[in-house]
Amino acid sequence: MVEPSEYPELWEFLSALRRGELLSGTVTAIERFGVFVALDDGPAHPVFPGVGFITIPELSWRRIEAADDVVRTGQRVSCEFLQFDTWNGEARLSLRATQPDPFQAFADRTAVGRTLRGQVTKLVPFGAFVQVADGIEGLVHLRELTRTPVEAPEDAVQVGDAVTVVVTEIDQERRRLSLSRRQLPPDLP
């Protein structure tokens, strides 16, 4: 834990930040759990390679495998301040908050009942995820994979398969898309 009494300049800087404030800096280190950022207006951190920190989910609206899919060491970034992590003495930041949410744009132009083409990206015990647009995946629940019941998703589809689906629900608040193959018109595959 970084104590306020030991690093008053750091504590003063972090305490003055407000949620939603835009901060700029340079990516100083990429770890499996996130990215450290040296903030332009911030002091040096006594332990970490930057006062700012971006967790993996806050790097991008899209699902990513690793932080270096989005940023590189030495890259300049502008991020939104989320909160002051008092345990680590750092500013939690979001890079994705500075970018338009592709799910909201997709939801604005897509209606329930619309038929889409997509690719199966992941199988889970309760169904299959299908990417229907760049960065947009929806779940085809196991009961919606075929017109006849199957016990496992791999009985109906495999990762990489191109499939046609129909949009059955768009939950903008939870950013979830529900899809079906069972509800497709009979003349579609």
PDB file of C-alpha atoms in Angstrom:
ATOM      1  CA  MET A   1       0.000   0.000   0.000  1.00  0.00           C
ATOM      2  CA  VAL A   2       1.197   3.492  -0.870  1.00  0.00           C
ATOM      3  CA  GLU A   3       0.768   5.664   2.240  1.00  0.00           C
ATOM      4  CA  PRO A   4      -0.485   9.261   1.886  1.00  0.00           C
ATOM      5  CA  SER A   5       1.952  10.531   4.499  1.00  0.00           C
ATOM      6  CA  GLU A   6       4.930   9.127   2.576  1.00  0.00           C
ATOM      7  CA  TYR A   7       3.914  10.585  -0.804  1.00  0.00           C
ATOM      8  CA  PRO A   8       1.868  13.765  -0.219  1.00  0.00           C
ATOM      9  CA  GLU A   9       2.434  15.125  -3.761  1.00  0.00           C
ATOM     10  CA  LEU A  10       1.036  11.911  -5.281  1.00  0.00           C
ATOM     11  CA  TRP A  11      -1.949  11.889  -2.927  1.00  0.00           C
ATOM     12  CA  GLU A  12      -2.710  15.561  -3.565  1.00  0.00           C
ATOM     13  CA  PHE A  13      -2.618  15.026  -7.338  1.00  0.00           C
ATOM     14  CA  LEU A  14      -4.848  11.931  -7.253  1.00  0.00           C
ATOM     15  CA  SER A  15      -7.332  13.465  -4.779  1.00  0.00           C
ATOM     16  CA  ALA A  16      -7.868  16.452  -7.084  1.00  0.00           C
ATOM     17  CA  LEU A  17      -8.925  14.309 -10.068  1.00  0.00           C
ATOM     18  CA  ARG A  18     -12.634  14.095 -10.941  1.00  0.00           C
ATOM     19  CA  ARG A  19     -14.485  11.214 -12.592  1.00  0.00           C
ATOM     20  CA  GLY A  20     -14.796  11.814 -16.330  1.00  0.00           C
ATOM     21  CA  GLU A  21     -11.776  14.109 -16.504  1.00  0.00           C
ATOM     22  CA  LEU A  22      -9.567  13.538 -19.578  1.00  0.00           C
ATOM     23  CA  LEU A  23      -5.910  12.820 -18.856  1.00  0.00           C
ATOM     24  CA  SER A  24      -3.044  12.364 -21.303  1.00  0.00           C
ATOM     25  CA  GLY A  25       0.138  10.420 -20.918  1.00  0.00           C
ATOM     26  CA  THR A  26       2.523   7.829 -22.277  1.00  0.00           C
ATOM     27  CA  VAL A  27       2.211   4.055 -22.000  1.00  0.00           C
ATOM     28  CA  THR A  28       5.220   3.021 -19.894  1.00  0.00           C
ATOM     29  CA  ALA A  29       4.602  -0.689 -19.310  1.00  0.00           C
ATOM     30  CA  ILE A  30       2.266  -3.409 -20.581  1.00  0.00           C
ATOM     31  CA  GLU A  31       1.446  -6.263 -18.210  1.00  0.00           C
ATOM     32  CA  ARG A  32      -0.923  -9.231 -18.543  1.00  0.00           C
ATOM     33  CA  PHE A  33      -3.360  -7.461 -16.165  1.00  0.00           C
ATOM     34  CA  GLY A  34      -3.261  -3.996 -17.708  1.00  0.00           C
ATOM     35  CA  VAL A  35      -1.253  -0.979 -18.799  1.00  0.00           C
ATOM     36  CA  PHE A  36       0.689   1.618 -16.804  1.00  0.00           C
ATOM     37  CA  VAL A  37       0.588   5.217 -18.004  1.00  0.00           C
ATOM     38  CA  ALA A  38       2.903   8.074 -16.996  1.00  0.00           C
ATOM     39  CA  LEU A  39       0.508  11.025 -16.854  1.00  0.00           C
ATOM     40  CA  ASP A  40       1.676  14.322 -18.344  1.00  0.00           C
ATOM     41  CA  ASP A  41       0.574  16.407 -15.364  1.00  0.00           C
ATOM     42  CA  GLY A  42       1.123  13.811 -12.665  1.00  0.00           C
ATOM     43  CA  PRO A  43       4.041  13.047 -10.402  1.00  0.00           C
ATOM     44  CA  ALA A  44       6.112   9.887 -10.731  1.00  0.00           C
ATOM     45  CA  HIS A  45       4.801   6.840  -8.896  1.00  0.00           C
ATOM     46  CA  PRO A  46       7.065   5.499  -6.132  1.00  0.00           C
ATOM     47  CA  VAL A  47       6.501   1.838  -7.041  1.00  0.00           C
ATOM     48  CA  PHE A  48       4.860   1.465 -10.443  1.00  0.00           C
ATOM     49  CA  PRO A  49       6.064   2.673 -13.861  1.00  0.00           C
ATOM     50  CA  GLY A  50       3.198   5.188 -14.003  1.00  0.00           C
ATOM     51  CA  VAL A  51       0.564   6.914 -11.894  1.00  0.00           C
ATOM     52  CA  GLY A  52      -2.173   5.911 -14.346  1.00  0.00           C
ATOM     53  CA  PHE A  53      -3.408   2.360 -14.841  1.00  0.00           C
ATOM     54  CA  ILE A  54      -5.799   0.901 -17.440  1.00  0.00           C
ATOM     55  CA  THR A  55      -7.249  -2.566 -16.821  1.00  0.00           C
ATOM     56  CA  ILE A  56      -7.658  -4.881 -19.826  1.00  0.00           C
ATOM     57  CA  PRO A  57     -11.475  -4.407 -20.076  1.00  0.00           C
ATOM     58  CA  GLU A  58     -11.031  -0.609 -20.134  1.00  0.00           C
ATOM     59  CA  LEU A  59      -8.671  -0.679 -23.122  1.00  0.00           C
ATOM     60  CA  SER A  60     -11.258  -1.390 -25.812  1.00  0.00           C
ATOM     61  CA  TRP A  61     -14.944  -2.025 -26.429  1.00  0.00           C
ATOM     62  CA  ARG A  62     -13.892  -5.114 -28.368  1.00  0.00           C
ATOM     63  CA  ARG A  63     -12.790  -8.372 -26.824  1.00  0.00           C
ATOM     64  CA  ILE A  64      -9.005  -8.504 -26.889  1.00  0.00           C
ATOM     65  CA  GLU A  65      -6.501 -11.222 -26.080  1.00  0.00           C
ATOM     66  CA  ALA A  66      -3.734  -8.989 -24.724  1.00  0.00           C
ATOM     67  CA  ALA A  67      -3.114  -5.309 -23.993  1.00  0.00           C
ATOM     68  CA  ASP A  68      -0.597  -5.026 -26.821  1.00  0.00           C
ATOM     69  CA  ASP A  69      -3.456  -5.732 -29.240  1.00  0.00           C
ATOM     70  CA  VAL A  70      -4.493  -2.130 -28.492  1.00  0.00           C
ATOM     71  CA  VAL A  71      -1.480  -0.122 -27.264  1.00  0.00           C
ATOM     72  CA  ARG A  72       2.310  -0.151 -27.438  1.00  0.00           C
ATOM     73  CA  THR A  73       4.934   0.989 -24.943  1.00  0.00           C
ATOM     74  CA  GLY A  74       5.795   4.614 -25.684  1.00  0.00           C
ATOM     75  CA  GLN A  75       2.416   5.339 -27.274  1.00  0.00           C
ATOM     76  CA  ARG A  76       0.629   8.570 -26.330  1.00  0.00           C
ATOM     77  CA  VAL A  77      -2.913   8.068 -25.006  1.00  0.00           C
ATOM     78  CA  SER A  78      -5.801  10.209 -23.770  1.00  0.00           C
ATOM     79  CA  CYS A  79      -7.967   8.484 -21.190  1.00  0.00           C
ATOM     80  CA  GLU A  80     -10.935   9.191 -18.971  1.00  0.00           C
ATOM     81  CA  PHE A  81     -10.333   9.175 -15.220  1.00  0.00           C
ATOM     82  CA  LEU A  82     -12.526   6.565 -13.485  1.00  0.00           C
ATOM     83  CA  GLN A  83     -11.402   6.489  -9.866  1.00  0.00           C
ATOM     84  CA  PHE A  84      -8.592   6.944  -7.388  1.00  0.00           C
ATOM     85  CA  ASP A  85      -7.242   3.553  -6.315  1.00  0.00           C
ATOM     86  CA  THR A  86      -6.234   4.396  -2.750  1.00  0.00           C
ATOM     87  CA  TRP A  87      -4.642   0.996  -2.127  1.00  0.00           C
ATOM     88  CA  ASN A  88      -2.131   1.268  -4.985  1.00  0.00           C
ATOM     89  CA  GLY A  89      -1.998   5.058  -5.125  1.00  0.00           C
ATOM     90  CA  GLU A  90      -2.895   5.261  -8.804  1.00  0.00           C
ATOM     91  CA  ALA A  91      -5.441   6.760 -11.183  1.00  0.00           C
ATOM     92  CA  ARG A  92      -7.669   4.128 -12.753  1.00  0.00           C
ATOM     93  CA  LEU A  93      -8.228   5.113 -16.364  1.00  0.00           C
ATOM     94  CA  SER A  94     -10.362   4.104 -19.334  1.00  0.00           C
ATOM     95  CA  LEU A  95      -9.195   4.309 -22.928  1.00  0.00           C
ATOM     96  CA  ARG A  96     -12.454   2.835 -24.245  1.00  0.00           C
ATOM     97  CA  ALA A  97     -14.521   5.601 -22.617  1.00  0.00           C
ATOM     98  CA  THR A  98     -12.929   8.051 -25.064  1.00  0.00           C
ATOM     99  CA  GLN A  99     -14.119   6.014 -28.059  1.00  0.00           C
ATOM    100  CA  PRO A 100     -17.621   5.529 -29.473  1.00  0.00           C
ATOM    101  CA  ASP A 101     -19.330   2.360 -28.268  1.00  0.00           C
ATOM    102  CA  PRO A 102     -19.777   0.116 -31.339  1.00  0.00           C
ATOM    103  CA  PHE A 103     -22.589  -1.776 -29.596  1.00  0.00           C
ATOM    104  CA  GLN A 104     -24.700   1.380 -29.263  1.00  0.00           C
ATOM    105  CA  ALA A 105     -24.165   2.251 -32.934  1.00  0.00           C
ATOM    106  CA  PHE A 106     -25.091  -1.328 -33.892  1.00  0.00           C
ATOM    107  CA  ALA A 107     -28.212  -1.219 -31.691  1.00  0.00           C
ATOM    108  CA  ASP A 108     -29.296   2.101 -33.208  1.00  0.00           C
ATOM    109  CA  ARG A 109     -29.274   0.672 -36.750  1.00  0.00           C
ATOM    110  CA  THR A 110     -30.424  -2.903 -36.081  1.00  0.00           C
ATOM    111  CA  ALA A 111     -33.966  -4.051 -35.301  1.00  0.00           C
ATOM    112  CA  VAL A 112     -35.197  -7.179 -33.574  1.00  0.00           C
ATOM    113  CA  GLY A 113     -36.183  -9.653 -36.300  1.00  0.00           C
ATOM    114  CA  ARG A 114     -33.368  -8.659 -38.640  1.00  0.00           C
ATOM    115  CA  THR A 115     -31.455 -11.504 -40.312  1.00  0.00           C
ATOM    116  CA  LEU A 116     -27.657 -11.275 -40.218  1.00  0.00           C
ATOM    117  CA  ARG A 117     -24.661 -13.322 -41.360  1.00  0.00           C
ATOM    118  CA  GLY A 118     -21.892 -13.980 -38.883  1.00  0.00           C
ATOM    119  CA  GLN A 119     -19.111 -16.260 -37.770  1.00  0.00           C
ATOM    120  CA  VAL A 120     -19.084 -18.533 -34.727  1.00  0.00           C
ATOM    121  CA  THR A 121     -16.327 -17.253 -32.401  1.00  0.00           C
ATOM    122  CA  LYS A 122     -16.757 -19.322 -29.257  1.00  0.00           C
ATOM    123  CA  LEU A 123     -18.653 -22.345 -27.970  1.00  0.00           C
ATOM    124  CA  VAL A 124     -19.862 -22.489 -24.372  1.00  0.00           C
ATOM    125  CA  PRO A 125     -21.971 -25.166 -22.649  1.00  0.00           C
ATOM    126  CA  PHE A 126     -25.134 -23.057 -23.044  1.00  0.00           C
ATOM    127  CA  GLY A 127     -24.680 -21.991 -26.679  1.00  0.00           C
ATOM    128  CA  ALA A 128     -22.458 -20.273 -29.206  1.00  0.00           C
ATOM    129  CA  PHE A 129     -21.214 -16.725 -29.672  1.00  0.00           C
ATOM    130  CA  VAL A 130     -21.486 -15.319 -33.178  1.00  0.00           C
ATOM    131  CA  GLN A 131     -19.755 -12.172 -34.431  1.00  0.00           C
ATOM    132  CA  VAL A 132     -22.261 -10.297 -36.602  1.00  0.00           C
ATOM    133  CA  ALA A 133     -20.303  -7.049 -37.072  1.00  0.00           C
ATOM    134  CA  ASP A 134     -16.865  -5.723 -36.227  1.00  0.00           C
ATOM    135  CA  GLY A 135     -16.601  -6.028 -32.453  1.00  0.00           C
ATOM    136  CA  ILE A 136     -20.229  -7.137 -32.075  1.00  0.00           C
ATOM    137  CA  GLU A 137     -20.959 -10.641 -30.803  1.00  0.00           C
ATOM    138  CA  GLY A 138     -24.244 -12.151 -29.762  1.00  0.00           C
ATOM    139  CA  LEU A 139     -25.249 -15.371 -28.060  1.00  0.00           C
ATOM    140  CA  VAL A 140     -27.216 -18.092 -29.777  1.00  0.00           C
ATOM    141  CA  HIS A 141     -28.562 -20.038 -26.813  1.00  0.00           C
ATOM    142  CA  LEU A 142     -28.383 -23.831 -27.062  1.00  0.00           C
ATOM    143  CA  ARG A 143     -32.171 -24.075 -27.528  1.00  0.00           C
ATOM    144  CA  GLU A 144     -31.921 -21.557 -30.401  1.00  0.00           C
ATOM    145  CA  LEU A 145     -29.113 -23.269 -32.339  1.00  0.00           C
ATOM    146  CA  THR A 146     -31.342 -25.631 -34.340  1.00  0.00           C
ATOM    147  CA  ARG A 147     -35.006 -26.406 -34.888  1.00  0.00           C
ATOM    148  CA  THR A 148     -34.460 -29.798 -33.244  1.00  0.00           C
ATOM    149  CA  PRO A 149     -32.894 -30.020 -29.759  1.00  0.00           C
ATOM    150  CA  VAL A 150     -29.153 -30.644 -29.389  1.00  0.00           C
ATOM    151  CA  GLU A 151     -27.262 -31.506 -26.226  1.00  0.00           C
ATOM    152  CA  ALA A 152     -24.118 -29.508 -26.942  1.00  0.00           C
ATOM    153  CA  PRO A 153     -23.365 -26.548 -29.232  1.00  0.00           C
ATOM    154  CA  GLU A 154     -20.721 -28.553 -31.104  1.00  0.00           C
ATOM    155  CA  ASP A 155     -23.554 -30.843 -32.263  1.00  0.00           C
ATOM    156  CA  ALA A 156     -24.773 -27.910 -34.378  1.00  0.00           C
ATOM    157  CA  VAL A 157     -21.843 -25.566 -35.108  1.00  0.00           C
ATOM    158  CA  GLN A 158     -18.060 -25.241 -34.829  1.00  0.00           C
ATOM    159  CA  VAL A 159     -15.840 -22.231 -34.176  1.00  0.00           C
ATOM    160  CA  GLY A 160     -15.223 -20.547 -37.523  1.00  0.00           C
ATOM    161  CA  ASP A 161     -18.525 -21.617 -39.111  1.00  0.00           C
ATOM    162  CA  ALA A 162     -20.349 -18.953 -41.120  1.00  0.00           C
ATOM    163  CA  VAL A 163     -23.992 -18.885 -40.018  1.00  0.00           C
ATOM    164  CA  THR A 164     -27.179 -16.949 -40.588  1.00  0.00           C
ATOM    165  CA  VAL A 165     -28.991 -15.734 -37.475  1.00  0.00           C
ATOM    166  CA  VAL A 166     -31.963 -13.610 -36.559  1.00  0.00           C
ATOM    167  CA  VAL A 167     -31.799 -10.900 -33.879  1.00  0.00           C
ATOM    168  CA  THR A 168     -34.192 -11.779 -31.042  1.00  0.00           C
ATOM    169  CA  GLU A 169     -33.200  -9.215 -28.392  1.00  0.00           C
ATOM    170  CA  ILE A 170     -30.968  -6.163 -28.048  1.00  0.00           C
ATOM    171  CA  ASP A 171     -30.286  -5.202 -24.430  1.00  0.00           C
ATOM    172  CA  GLN A 172     -28.539  -1.837 -24.700  1.00  0.00           C
ATOM    173  CA  GLU A 173     -28.147  -1.372 -20.955  1.00  0.00           C
ATOM    174  CA  ARG A 174     -26.295  -4.682 -20.452  1.00  0.00           C
ATOM    175  CA  ARG A 175     -24.738  -4.566 -23.964  1.00  0.00           C
ATOM    176  CA  ARG A 176     -26.092  -8.018 -24.833  1.00  0.00           C
ATOM    177  CA  LEU A 177     -27.316  -9.347 -28.126  1.00  0.00           C
ATOM    178  CA  SER A 178     -29.488 -12.463 -28.338  1.00  0.00           C
ATOM    179  CA  LEU A 179     -29.606 -14.376 -31.605  1.00  0.00           C
ATOM    180  CA  SER A 180     -31.414 -17.416 -32.968  1.00  0.00           C
ATOM    181  CA  ARG A 181     -30.971 -19.899 -35.775  1.00  0.00           C
ATOM    182  CA  ARG A 182     -34.148 -21.764 -34.843  1.00  0.00           C
ATOM    183  CA  GLN A 183     -36.340 -18.744 -35.615  1.00  0.00           C
ATOM    184  CA  LEU A 184     -34.977 -18.258 -39.140  1.00  0.00           C
ATOM    185  CA  PRO A 185     -37.465 -18.634 -41.976  1.00  0.00           C
ATOM    186  CA  PRO A 186     -37.421 -22.254 -43.256  1.00  0.00           C
ATOM    187  CA  ASP A 187     -35.869 -21.258 -46.592  1.00  0.00           C
ATOM    188  CA  LEU A 188     -32.682 -19.932 -44.914  1.00  0.00           C
ATOM    189  CA  PRO A 189     -29.885 -22.255 -43.738  1.00  0.00           C
TER     190      PRO A 189
END
